[in-house]
Every structure is written in structure tokens, then in C-alpha cells.
Tab-separated table of C-alpha atoms in Angstrom:
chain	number	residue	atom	x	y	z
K	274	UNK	CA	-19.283	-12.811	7.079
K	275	UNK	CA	-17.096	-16.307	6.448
K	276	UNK	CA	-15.775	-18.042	9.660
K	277	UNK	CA	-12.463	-16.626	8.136
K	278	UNK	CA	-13.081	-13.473	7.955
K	279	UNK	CA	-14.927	-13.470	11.446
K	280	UNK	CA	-11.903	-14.755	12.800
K	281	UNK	CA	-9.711	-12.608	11.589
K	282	UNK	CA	-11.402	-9.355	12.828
K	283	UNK	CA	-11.795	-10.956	16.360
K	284	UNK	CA	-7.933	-11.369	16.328
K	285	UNK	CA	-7.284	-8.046	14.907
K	286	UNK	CA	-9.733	-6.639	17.523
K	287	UNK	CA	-7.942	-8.001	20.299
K	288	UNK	CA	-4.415	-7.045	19.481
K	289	UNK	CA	-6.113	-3.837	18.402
K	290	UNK	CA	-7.394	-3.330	22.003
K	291	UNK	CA	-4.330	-4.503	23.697
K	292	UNK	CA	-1.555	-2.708	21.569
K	293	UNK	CA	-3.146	1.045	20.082
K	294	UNK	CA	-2.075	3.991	21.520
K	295	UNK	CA	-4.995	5.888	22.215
K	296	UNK	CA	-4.987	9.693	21.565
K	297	UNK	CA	-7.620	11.682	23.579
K	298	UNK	CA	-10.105	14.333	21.592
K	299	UNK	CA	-10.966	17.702	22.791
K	300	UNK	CA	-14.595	15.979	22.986
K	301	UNK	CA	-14.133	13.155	24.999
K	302	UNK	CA	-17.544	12.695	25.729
K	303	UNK	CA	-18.472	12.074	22.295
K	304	UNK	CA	-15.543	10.716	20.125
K	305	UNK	CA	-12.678	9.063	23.502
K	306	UNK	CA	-10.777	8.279	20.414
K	307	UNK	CA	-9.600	9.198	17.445
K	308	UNK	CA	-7.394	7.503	14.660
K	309	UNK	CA	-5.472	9.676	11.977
K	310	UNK	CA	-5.090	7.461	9.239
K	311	UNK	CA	-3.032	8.005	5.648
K	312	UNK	CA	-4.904	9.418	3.216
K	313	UNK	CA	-4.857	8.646	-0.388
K	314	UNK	CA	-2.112	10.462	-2.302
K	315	UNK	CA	-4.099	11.141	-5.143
K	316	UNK	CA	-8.015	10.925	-6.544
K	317	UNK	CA	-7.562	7.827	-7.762
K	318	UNK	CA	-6.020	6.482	-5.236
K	319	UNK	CA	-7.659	3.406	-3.469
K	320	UNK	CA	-5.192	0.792	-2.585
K	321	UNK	CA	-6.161	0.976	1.039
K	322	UNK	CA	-9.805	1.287	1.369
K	323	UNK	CA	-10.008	-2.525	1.771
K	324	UNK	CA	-7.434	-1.825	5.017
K	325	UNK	CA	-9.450	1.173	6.543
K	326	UNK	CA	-12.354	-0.520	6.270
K	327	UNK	CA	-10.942	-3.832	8.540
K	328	UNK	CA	-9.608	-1.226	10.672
K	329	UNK	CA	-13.378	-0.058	11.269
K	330	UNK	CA	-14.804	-3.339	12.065
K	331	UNK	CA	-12.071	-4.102	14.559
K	332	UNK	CA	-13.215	-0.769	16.526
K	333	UNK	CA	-16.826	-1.760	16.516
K	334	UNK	CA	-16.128	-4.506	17.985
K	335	UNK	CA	-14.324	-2.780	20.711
K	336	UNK	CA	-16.846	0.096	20.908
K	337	UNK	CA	-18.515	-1.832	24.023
K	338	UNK	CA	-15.267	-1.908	25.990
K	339	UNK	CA	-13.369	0.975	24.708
K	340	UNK	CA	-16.034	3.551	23.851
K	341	UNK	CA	-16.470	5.487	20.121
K	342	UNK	CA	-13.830	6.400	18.107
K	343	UNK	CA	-13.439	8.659	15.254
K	344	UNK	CA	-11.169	8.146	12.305
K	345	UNK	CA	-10.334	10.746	10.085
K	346	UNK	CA	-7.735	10.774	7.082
K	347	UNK	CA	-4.849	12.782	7.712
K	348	UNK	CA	-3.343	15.495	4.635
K	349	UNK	CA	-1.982	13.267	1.732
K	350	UNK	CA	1.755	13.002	2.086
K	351	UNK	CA	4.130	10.188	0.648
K	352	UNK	CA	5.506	7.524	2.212
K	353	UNK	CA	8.526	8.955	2.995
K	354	UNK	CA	7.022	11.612	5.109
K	355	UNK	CA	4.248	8.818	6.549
K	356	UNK	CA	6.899	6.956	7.997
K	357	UNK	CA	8.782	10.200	9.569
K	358	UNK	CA	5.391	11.601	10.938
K	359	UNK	CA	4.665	7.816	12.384
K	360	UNK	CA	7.998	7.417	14.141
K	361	UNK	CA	8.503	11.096	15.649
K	362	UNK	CA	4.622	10.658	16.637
K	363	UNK	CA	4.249	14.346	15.404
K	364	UNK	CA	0.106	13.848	15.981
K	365	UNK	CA	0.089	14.649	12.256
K	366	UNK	CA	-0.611	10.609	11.579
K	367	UNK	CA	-1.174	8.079	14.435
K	368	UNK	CA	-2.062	4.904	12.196
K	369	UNK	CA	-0.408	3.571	9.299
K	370	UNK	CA	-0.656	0.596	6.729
K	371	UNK	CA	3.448	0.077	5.872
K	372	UNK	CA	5.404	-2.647	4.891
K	373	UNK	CA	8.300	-3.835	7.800
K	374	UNK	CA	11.171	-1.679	7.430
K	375	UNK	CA	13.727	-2.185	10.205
K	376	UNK	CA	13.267	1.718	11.353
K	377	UNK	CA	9.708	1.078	11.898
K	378	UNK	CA	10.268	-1.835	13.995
K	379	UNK	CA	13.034	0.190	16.422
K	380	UNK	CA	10.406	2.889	16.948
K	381	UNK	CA	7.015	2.043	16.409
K	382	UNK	CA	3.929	-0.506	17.414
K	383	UNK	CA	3.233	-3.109	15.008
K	384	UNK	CA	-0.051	-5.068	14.422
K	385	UNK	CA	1.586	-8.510	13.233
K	386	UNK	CA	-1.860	-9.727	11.006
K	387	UNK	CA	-1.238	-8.893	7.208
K	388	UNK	CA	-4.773	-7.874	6.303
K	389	UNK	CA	-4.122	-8.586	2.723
K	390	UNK	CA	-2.524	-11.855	3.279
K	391	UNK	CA	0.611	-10.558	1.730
K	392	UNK	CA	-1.140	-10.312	-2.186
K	393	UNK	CA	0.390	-7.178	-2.892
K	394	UNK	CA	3.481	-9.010	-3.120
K	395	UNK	CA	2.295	-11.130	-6.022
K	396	UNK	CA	3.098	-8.316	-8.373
K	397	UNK	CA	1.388	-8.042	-11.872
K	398	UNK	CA	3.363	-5.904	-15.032
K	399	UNK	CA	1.429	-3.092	-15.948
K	400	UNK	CA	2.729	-1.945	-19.290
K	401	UNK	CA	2.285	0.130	-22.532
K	402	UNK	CA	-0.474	-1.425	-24.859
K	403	UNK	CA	1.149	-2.786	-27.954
K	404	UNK	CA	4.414	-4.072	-25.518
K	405	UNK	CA	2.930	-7.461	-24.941
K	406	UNK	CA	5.224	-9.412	-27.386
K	407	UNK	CA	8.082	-8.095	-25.784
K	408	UNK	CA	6.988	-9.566	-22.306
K	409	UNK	CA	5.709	-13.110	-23.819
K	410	UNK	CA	9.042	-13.636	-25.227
K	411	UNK	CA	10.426	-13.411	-21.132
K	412	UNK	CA	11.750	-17.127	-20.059
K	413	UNK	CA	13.952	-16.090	-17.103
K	414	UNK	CA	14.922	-13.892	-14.543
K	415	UNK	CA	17.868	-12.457	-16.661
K	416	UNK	CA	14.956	-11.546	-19.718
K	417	UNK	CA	12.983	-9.709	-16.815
K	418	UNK	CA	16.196	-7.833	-15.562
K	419	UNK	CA	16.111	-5.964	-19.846
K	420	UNK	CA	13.249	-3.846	-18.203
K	421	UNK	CA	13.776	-1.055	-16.590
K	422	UNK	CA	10.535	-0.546	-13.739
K	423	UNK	CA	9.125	2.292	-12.761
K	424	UNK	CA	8.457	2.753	-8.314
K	425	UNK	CA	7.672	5.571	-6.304
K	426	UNK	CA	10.403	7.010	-4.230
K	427	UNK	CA	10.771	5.747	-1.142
K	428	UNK	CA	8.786	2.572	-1.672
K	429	UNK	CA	10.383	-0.910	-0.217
K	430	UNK	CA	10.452	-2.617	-3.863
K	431	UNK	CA	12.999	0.105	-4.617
K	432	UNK	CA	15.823	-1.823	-2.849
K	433	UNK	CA	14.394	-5.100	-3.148
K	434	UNK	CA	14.660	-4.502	-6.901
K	435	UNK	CA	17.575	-2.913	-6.876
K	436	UNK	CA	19.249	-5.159	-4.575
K	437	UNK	CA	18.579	-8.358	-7.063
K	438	UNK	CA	20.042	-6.429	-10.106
K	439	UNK	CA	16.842	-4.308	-11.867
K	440	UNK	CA	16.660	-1.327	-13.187
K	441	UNK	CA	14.817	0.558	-11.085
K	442	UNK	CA	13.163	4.279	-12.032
K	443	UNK	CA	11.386	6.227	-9.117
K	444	UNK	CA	8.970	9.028	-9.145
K	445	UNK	CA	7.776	11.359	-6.805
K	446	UNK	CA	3.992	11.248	-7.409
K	447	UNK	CA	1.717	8.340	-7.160
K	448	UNK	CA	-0.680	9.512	-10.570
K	449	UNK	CA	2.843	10.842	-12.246
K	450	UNK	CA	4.013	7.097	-12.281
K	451	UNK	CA	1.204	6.031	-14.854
K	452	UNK	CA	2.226	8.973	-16.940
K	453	UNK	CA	5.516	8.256	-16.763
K	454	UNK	CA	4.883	4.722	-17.910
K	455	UNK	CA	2.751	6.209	-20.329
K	456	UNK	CA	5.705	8.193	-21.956
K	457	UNK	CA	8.094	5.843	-21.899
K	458	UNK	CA	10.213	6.711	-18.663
K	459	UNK	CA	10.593	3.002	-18.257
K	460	UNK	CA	9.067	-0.050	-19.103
K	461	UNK	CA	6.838	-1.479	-16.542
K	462	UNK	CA	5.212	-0.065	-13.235
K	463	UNK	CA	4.655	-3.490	-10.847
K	464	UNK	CA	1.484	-3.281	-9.096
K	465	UNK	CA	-0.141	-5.524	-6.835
K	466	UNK	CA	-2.608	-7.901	-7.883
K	467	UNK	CA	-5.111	-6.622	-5.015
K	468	UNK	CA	-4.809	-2.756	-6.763
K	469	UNK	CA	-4.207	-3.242	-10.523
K	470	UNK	CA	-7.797	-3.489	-11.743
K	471	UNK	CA	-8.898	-0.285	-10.146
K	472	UNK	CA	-6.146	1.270	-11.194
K	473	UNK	CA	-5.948	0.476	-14.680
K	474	UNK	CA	-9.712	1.291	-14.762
K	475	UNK	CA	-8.871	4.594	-13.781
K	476	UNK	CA	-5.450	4.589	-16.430
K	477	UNK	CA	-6.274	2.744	-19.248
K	478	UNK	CA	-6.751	6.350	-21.337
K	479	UNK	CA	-3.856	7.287	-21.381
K	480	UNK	CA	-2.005	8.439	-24.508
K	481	UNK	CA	-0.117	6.403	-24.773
K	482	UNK	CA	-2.629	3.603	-23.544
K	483	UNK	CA	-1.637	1.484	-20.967
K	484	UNK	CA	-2.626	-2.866	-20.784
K	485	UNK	CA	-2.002	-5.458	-18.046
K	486	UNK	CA	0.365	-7.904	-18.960
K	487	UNK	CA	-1.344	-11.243	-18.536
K	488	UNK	CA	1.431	-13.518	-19.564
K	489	UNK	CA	3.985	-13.059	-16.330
K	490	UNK	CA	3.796	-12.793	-12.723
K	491	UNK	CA	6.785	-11.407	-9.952
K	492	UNK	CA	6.303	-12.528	-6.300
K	493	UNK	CA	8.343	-11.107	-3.280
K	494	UNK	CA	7.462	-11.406	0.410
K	495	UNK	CA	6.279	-8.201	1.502
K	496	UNK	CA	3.811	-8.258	4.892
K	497	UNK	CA	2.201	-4.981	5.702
K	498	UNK	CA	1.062	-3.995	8.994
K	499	UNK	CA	-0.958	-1.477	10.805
K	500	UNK	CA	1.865	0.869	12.556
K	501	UNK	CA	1.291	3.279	15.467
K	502	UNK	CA	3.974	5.349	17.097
């Protein structure tokens, strides 16, 4: 492991230690702990694997002064219903990767260390193959704004987009929003660099095919956390 990286999992550890809520387990004896994380919407899915998997070192570390843990994925729901389940602490979800979103701050614990160093704010087009000359011909902000771009419903980028004048088209299933870009609901779906490859790996087929635009690049802040209720 770097000295980065080292550091960064001490850090997390700590907060992680001073901050969790802890829900006990019918079998304390084995398992003191467990963590119900957000599961993948879909199959394909994997944009927080990387996430879960810093989440997991920062427990070992704490296994010596804390005890085991267990983590376990919780039933896929949007984010929508992530962020109600987090904030009424329901038990149905007790950890959560989430951008800030002032309700989450009232009501919940943050972890204030973006894992992913904010990249999936540096957002890269994925589009229809064939489209590319439409997208090289872009010079400003006002070319981008002729696009209409495809989010899931209740996403953050939905109002930031909207807010600064695109048109924004939102669907209600993580895998329907590559079909939908597929047949032409709208122009471009805006994924972050840290998840396009493995999800236009798992894509690309489509009929329509889709391509990642290589010519452009859209940046917005957007630091995600670790929420518990």
C-alpha cells in the first residue's frame, strides 16, 4: 500500500471508530457489528465496489479495538428510497455512499473524507456511436446546453443541471438509462470518469451501440461521503 493510501485508511479508521453508529447482532459473540450497506441496483452495477472495499479496510483496522463486524448489502433500492431509509434509520440501510444534500446533513452522520477524491465529478459524455462529430464541433457552454442528458431520478446532477440551464431527462432504472440512450431518449448519459469503462464494457452492445466521447470533459464539485443515520 502507498504512504497515501495508508494514510488515508488510518484517517478514515479513526473517524470511522469515533463517529459509526453501531447496531448490535442477534450474535454478538460472533459478528458485535454489523453494517447494511447499498447494494447495487442492477447486475452490472459496480460504481461502488472501490467504496465498500475502503470501508472494509477501515474495520480491520479497528477489529482489535472494536471487535468483528459483518457487512452485508442491503435489497437494491434507488437513491431516493436510500436516502429515506438512511434518515428515518428504518434498520433497512445503516451505511451509505451519497453525495451532500442539505437533508442529509440535518439528519444524518457524515464521514467528511471523499474516498474517490471527488472524480466522479469529472464527468465523461457517454453517447451513441456514430454521434461523435456532433460533440467535436462543441466550443462552449451554450453548444453543450443543444443536448439534452439523460440522469436517474433523484440523482444530485438533476438540479445541478437543471439549475445551469440543461436539458435534463431522468429515468427510473439504473440499466434502463443505457437503453434509453441507446434509443434516442436523449443525447448523452454523463458518467463519471471512475465508472465509465466498466460500464461501457458492460453497454457497448447495444443496438443502437453506444461510444465514449473522447473529445469533451464536464466537471462539477460533487464530494461523496459515507452517511449513517
Amino acid at each position: 500500500m502507498s504512504a497515501p493510501a495508508a494514510l488515508l485508511y488510518t484517517m478514515l479508521a479513526l473517524l470511522l471508530g469515533a463517529a459509526m453508529p453501531r447496531p448490535v447482532l442477534a450474535d454478538t459473540a460472533k459478528f458485535p457489528y454489523t453494517y447494511i450497506y447499498n447494494a447495487p441496483e442492477a447486475s452490472d452495477d459496480q460504481r461502488y465496489q472501490y467504496q465498500w472495499r475502503i470501508l472494509r479496510e477501515a474495520l480491520d483496522d479497528t477489529k482489535s479495538a472494536d471487535g468483528p463486524y459483518r457487512m452485508t448489502p442491503s435489497e437494491p433500492m434507488d437513491e431516493i428510497r436510500q436516502a429515506h431509509e438512511i434518515m428515518t434509520d428504518s434498520g433497512r440501510l445503516n451505511v451509505m455512499y451519497m453525495s451532500i444534500r442539505p437533508e442529509l446533513e440535518q439528519t444524518c452522520i457524515p464521514i467528511r473524507i471523499p474516498v474517490d477524491k471527488n472524480l466522479v465529478g469529472y464527468r465523461i459524455l457517454l453517447i451513441r456511436k456514430g454521434d461523435d462529430a456532433r460533440f467535436r464541433a462543441v466550443t462552449s457552454l451554450a453548444d453543450l446546453k443543444r443536448f439534452s442528458y439523460g440522469l436517474g431520478e433523484g440523482w444530485d446532477d438533476v438540479n445541478v443541471l437543471r439549475t445551469n440551464g440543461f436539458q435534463v431527462v431522468t429515468g427510473s432504472n439504473y440499466d434502463g438509462l443505457f437503453r434509453m440512450l441507446s434509443t434516442k431518449r436523449f443525447d448523452v448519459f454523463l458518467r463519471g470518469v471512475n465508472e465509465v469503462e466498466n460500464e461501457y464494457n458492460s453497454f457497448k452492445n447495444l443496438s443502437p451501440p453506444l461510444a465514449i466521447e473522447d473529445h469533451l470533459l464536464i466537471y462539477y464539485p460533487m464530494p461523496m461521503y459515507f452517511w449513517f443515520p
